[in-house]
Amino acid sequence: MVGTHAGSGVTSLESKLLEHLRCQARGALEGDVATTTRNLVAAAAGGSPPAEVTGSAARWAREGVALETVLGAYHEGVRTGLEFLADAAAGLDADEVVAGSRLLVRVLETVTVAASAAYVDEHRQVAREHQTAAQALVSALLSGYGVTRLARQTGITVASSYQVVALSIPPHEDERRPGIARPSAARRKLRRVQAALATPLGSRALSLLSTDGGTVLVPIDGASAGTPLAMTAEVLELLSAAAEVPVTATVGAGDTARIPELAARGHELLERLLVAGRPPGLYPMADLPEAIGRDAAGYDKPQQARSSVVTSPNDQRIGRTA
């Protein structure tokens, strides 16, 4: 059996493995993710705490480096160790090979868990900061005051014109059930709606929503020309599917300066639609009569999507629960 360093409990193969990992780190290009992760893999193999791993992962999350890139770099560092172990294992005692393998598995577990947790925590913090900034800007746009200052502070581009969408989200079935944590069910519903908005409307769409509805502003200027965005009947169906309740909305469009006017009118018309018992769906403001209570030449019927996703709170529920 190949010997163990006296009093250290580390086999000579483990020592060679550690030196190999350190050499791999020294041989990489300076300053990139791969170099840093190889250094951290070597440090973790040497018994260093994962504080350096968490610090680096948090920094990469804030810089926008993808998590798969970070984990892939860590795994590549461990993979080089496995290749070295395989090449060096011929003719050696099985106990040493097992010890080296256990070391690499421990390193893989340490860096994966520590990096993933730190990255996700930092990413959530960045998302919360962006959401807070976006909500402040929406409030300014809805009031018509302080828009330029907030846009400069937040770094969010203000479009020259917007679709202004007033949303009503009725309670989910779980919010009515006795014994259910109703506020939690409502918050989960809201989070699903917010997540569902991102794909069809893009990152430049702004929203100010609560558990029972709110306002969405969708930019319609030239900056969105490459990927046209719009609240449509199909998009509203996606929101209804995410909320698992039928959503009702009014929509109008105009210059940014008209947002307060359009939002006020949209929510007023939305309230009249709900009081009048109109069916869920998307109602263009231009087609709505000011007095809603009965069909006026058919104009107060909602726009219809190509296929129905949710038409009634009593319909078969889709997917998960709130």
XYZ file of C-alpha atoms in Angstrom:
322
model
C 0.000 0.000 0.000
C 1.292 3.453 -0.821
C 2.098 5.270 2.419
C 0.261 7.977 4.280
C 1.950 11.209 5.400
C 2.770 10.807 9.064
C 0.156 12.313 11.357
C -1.765 13.923 8.485
C -4.185 11.173 7.534
C -3.686 12.201 3.861
C -2.519 9.560 1.388
C 0.181 10.328 -1.153
C -2.421 9.985 -3.933
C -4.592 12.608 -2.247
C -1.568 14.888 -1.968
C -0.849 14.449 -5.672
C -4.521 15.106 -6.432
C -4.448 18.344 -4.436
C -1.306 19.462 -6.232
C -2.900 18.621 -9.582
C -5.938 20.784 -8.778
C -3.689 23.670 -7.730
C -1.667 23.362 -10.940
C -4.864 23.379 -12.994
C -5.890 26.627 -11.295
C -2.476 28.238 -11.895
C -2.534 27.229 -15.550
C -5.863 28.896 -16.379
C -6.359 32.394 -17.762
C -6.520 35.078 -15.103
C -9.728 36.824 -14.169
C -12.404 34.552 -15.630
C -15.010 32.333 -13.984
C -13.104 29.153 -14.856
C -9.937 30.358 -13.123
C -11.747 31.396 -9.974
C -13.699 28.149 -9.725
C -10.568 26.052 -10.207
C -8.912 27.990 -7.404
C -11.951 27.428 -5.206
C -12.113 23.702 -6.047
C -8.471 23.402 -5.009
C -9.159 25.382 -1.832
C -12.196 23.226 -0.983
C -10.157 20.056 -1.544
C -7.588 21.455 0.895
C -10.278 21.906 3.540
C -10.990 25.633 3.208
C -14.477 26.773 4.316
C -17.028 27.586 1.568
C -17.107 31.333 2.388
C -15.035 32.119 -0.692
C -17.381 29.983 -2.795
C -20.481 31.829 -1.574
C -18.862 35.240 -2.032
C -17.873 34.521 -5.626
C -21.273 33.022 -6.491
C -23.074 36.087 -5.100
C -20.850 38.410 -7.142
C -21.515 36.457 -10.345
C -25.271 36.534 -9.689
C -25.155 40.334 -9.399
C -23.031 40.564 -12.553
C -25.555 38.463 -14.488
C -23.381 35.374 -15.061
C -25.712 32.394 -15.623
C -25.878 29.815 -12.827
C -25.267 26.995 -15.316
C -22.019 28.695 -16.312
C -20.921 28.916 -12.673
C -21.781 25.305 -11.829
C -20.358 24.066 -15.133
C -17.021 25.704 -14.290
C -16.975 24.096 -10.841
C -17.843 20.709 -12.268
C -15.115 21.041 -14.897
C -12.586 21.569 -12.098
C -13.771 18.432 -10.321
C -13.790 16.538 -13.629
C -10.074 17.215 -14.140
C -9.495 15.718 -10.699
C -11.428 12.586 -11.629
C -9.429 12.225 -14.836
C -6.181 12.585 -12.903
C -7.411 10.015 -10.364
C -8.302 7.558 -13.134
C -4.874 7.947 -14.776
C -3.016 7.583 -11.474
C -5.061 4.686 -10.092
C -3.387 1.863 -12.034
C -1.411 -0.376 -9.700
C -2.275 1.574 -6.555
C -4.013 0.345 -3.443
C -7.799 0.420 -3.679
C -8.080 2.275 -0.356
C -6.158 5.219 -1.780
C -8.358 5.379 -4.875
C -11.477 5.264 -2.695
C -10.084 8.043 -0.469
C -9.331 10.206 -3.504
C -12.797 9.588 -4.927
C -14.443 10.478 -1.627
C -12.436 13.687 -1.508
C -13.662 14.731 -4.944
C -17.281 13.823 -4.136
C -17.044 15.916 -0.965
C -15.596 18.828 -2.930
C -18.335 18.531 -5.573
C -21.044 18.545 -2.896
C -19.481 21.493 -1.056
C -19.051 23.797 -4.040
C -22.383 22.863 -5.673
C -24.489 23.417 -2.547
C -22.642 26.543 -1.405
C -22.505 28.173 -4.841
C -26.137 27.379 -5.708
C -27.524 28.666 -2.407
C -25.478 31.876 -2.504
C -26.272 32.515 -6.177
C -30.029 32.037 -5.720
C -30.112 34.217 -2.588
C -28.286 37.047 -4.359
C -30.397 36.666 -7.502
C -33.565 36.999 -5.400
C -32.158 40.110 -3.751
C -31.357 41.660 -7.142
C -34.858 40.777 -8.373
C -36.424 42.383 -5.288
C -34.386 45.545 -5.826
C -35.425 45.715 -9.484
C -39.066 45.065 -8.604
C -39.019 47.842 -6.003
C -37.466 50.263 -8.506
C -39.949 49.261 -11.217
C -42.917 49.696 -8.869
C -41.689 53.155 -7.876
C -41.455 54.094 -11.558
C -44.963 52.741 -12.266
C -46.318 54.832 -9.393
C -44.635 57.893 -10.887
C -46.032 57.150 -14.349
C -49.536 56.678 -12.931
C -49.345 59.941 -11.022
C -47.566 61.865 -13.772
C -44.942 63.225 -11.372
C -41.219 62.529 -10.904
C -40.934 60.204 -13.911
C -37.671 61.614 -15.294
C -35.918 61.567 -11.927
C -36.962 57.999 -11.118
C -36.098 56.749 -14.606
C -32.612 58.204 -14.158
C -32.242 56.682 -10.672
C -33.491 53.226 -11.638
C -31.906 53.026 -15.082
C -35.224 51.835 -16.528
C -36.006 53.193 -19.990
C -39.321 55.020 -20.270
C -41.108 54.461 -23.585
C -42.804 57.230 -25.544
C -46.136 55.391 -25.476
C -47.738 52.504 -23.615
C -50.587 50.080 -23.559
C -52.357 50.729 -20.251
C -54.023 47.608 -18.860
C -56.357 47.563 -15.845
C -56.608 44.034 -14.379
C -59.119 42.413 -12.046
C -58.084 39.085 -10.499
C -60.880 37.384 -8.525
C -60.185 35.266 -5.436
C -58.866 31.757 -5.978
C -60.902 28.849 -4.632
C -58.239 28.288 -1.946
C -58.781 31.845 -0.692
C -62.371 30.893 0.205
C -61.696 27.540 1.841
C -62.039 27.386 5.639
C -58.851 26.329 7.363
C -56.625 27.465 4.479
C -54.043 30.215 4.991
C -55.925 32.619 2.721
C -53.294 35.397 2.566
C -50.669 32.815 1.579
C -52.913 31.402 -1.161
C -53.517 34.920 -2.476
C -49.798 35.724 -2.510
C -49.007 32.505 -4.375
C -51.662 33.408 -6.955
C -50.099 36.850 -7.368
C -46.579 35.432 -7.781
C -47.811 33.086 -10.506
C -49.445 35.973 -12.369
C -46.298 38.095 -12.097
C -44.191 35.222 -13.431
C -46.654 34.606 -16.282
C -46.391 38.253 -17.380
C -42.650 38.016 -18.044
C -42.560 35.778 -21.122
C -45.245 37.311 -23.388
C -44.664 40.937 -22.354
C -40.896 41.003 -21.824
C -38.743 42.686 -19.201
C -39.691 46.239 -20.236
C -43.325 45.827 -19.274
C -44.065 47.442 -15.903
C -46.706 46.341 -13.435
C -48.160 47.404 -10.114
C -50.276 44.490 -8.917
C -51.939 43.294 -5.749
C -53.737 40.021 -5.086
C -56.970 41.390 -6.611
C -55.535 43.147 -9.679
C -53.762 46.340 -10.656
C -52.164 48.042 -13.635
C -49.767 46.822 -16.340
C -47.909 49.197 -18.668
C -46.632 47.656 -21.912
C -44.206 49.767 -24.023
C -45.207 50.138 -27.680
C -42.403 52.404 -28.925
C -39.587 51.688 -31.388
C -37.373 50.062 -28.751
C -39.792 47.113 -28.733
C -40.112 46.892 -32.524
C -37.862 43.824 -32.779
C -40.056 41.917 -30.348
C -43.541 43.459 -30.485
C -45.282 43.316 -27.128
C -48.956 43.676 -26.423
C -51.647 42.602 -24.015
C -53.925 40.432 -26.141
C -56.759 38.028 -25.423
C -54.242 35.173 -25.703
C -51.898 36.770 -23.160
C -54.825 37.355 -20.801
C -55.681 33.662 -21.064
C -52.129 32.832 -19.986
C -52.616 35.036 -16.925
C -55.941 33.354 -16.189
C -54.310 29.941 -16.452
C -51.526 31.030 -14.082
C -53.960 32.551 -11.590
C -56.347 29.595 -12.020
C -59.225 32.079 -12.043
C -60.748 34.033 -14.973
C -59.115 37.471 -15.255
C -60.897 40.535 -16.621
C -59.044 43.502 -18.127
C -59.537 46.749 -19.987
C -56.834 48.013 -22.324
C -56.085 51.349 -23.970
C -52.998 52.950 -25.507
C -51.503 56.403 -25.742
C -48.523 58.669 -25.136
C -46.702 58.333 -21.830
C -48.129 61.651 -20.623
C -51.654 60.177 -20.948
C -50.996 57.209 -18.641
C -52.737 58.762 -15.586
C -55.826 59.545 -17.666
C -55.902 56.135 -19.378
C -55.349 54.248 -16.124
C -58.108 56.133 -14.324
C -60.570 55.556 -17.168
C -59.533 51.911 -17.542
C -60.126 51.110 -13.872
C -63.415 52.998 -13.859
C -64.669 51.039 -16.874
C -63.338 47.804 -15.353
C -65.362 48.416 -12.191
C -68.487 49.038 -14.273
C -67.933 45.811 -16.197
C -67.671 43.834 -12.957
C -70.758 45.464 -11.431
C -72.693 44.794 -14.647
C -71.688 41.112 -14.536
C -69.894 41.155 -17.895
C -67.982 37.917 -18.717
C -64.222 37.732 -18.073
C -61.926 38.702 -20.934
C -60.097 41.608 -22.538
C -62.108 44.765 -23.247
C -60.528 47.492 -25.432
C -61.419 50.866 -23.921
C -62.066 52.385 -27.329
C -64.915 49.906 -27.879
C -66.589 50.357 -24.490
C -69.584 52.642 -24.076
C -69.348 54.984 -21.105
C -72.599 53.540 -19.686
C -72.199 49.805 -19.236
C -75.087 47.681 -18.082
C -76.409 46.083 -21.207
C -74.892 45.201 -24.575
C -74.576 48.299 -26.741
C -74.347 47.091 -30.344
C -72.242 44.229 -29.041
C -69.286 46.486 -28.196
C -69.061 45.561 -24.539
C -68.252 41.936 -25.301
C -64.652 40.959 -24.613
C -62.104 40.132 -27.275
C -61.904 36.375 -27.686
C -58.747 34.332 -27.964
C -58.505 31.435 -30.382
C -59.104 28.897 -27.624
C -60.510 29.141 -24.125
C -58.284 28.439 -21.124
C -60.455 29.496 -18.192
C -64.048 30.628 -18.609
C -65.558 30.197 -15.158
C -64.394 29.866 -11.568
C -66.218 26.534 -11.519
C -64.455 25.120 -14.575
C -62.026 22.266 -14.153
C -58.905 23.642 -12.489
C -55.664 23.686 -14.382
C -52.319 22.477 -13.054
C -51.316 23.298 -9.500
C -53.334 24.827 -6.683
C -52.800 28.300 -5.255
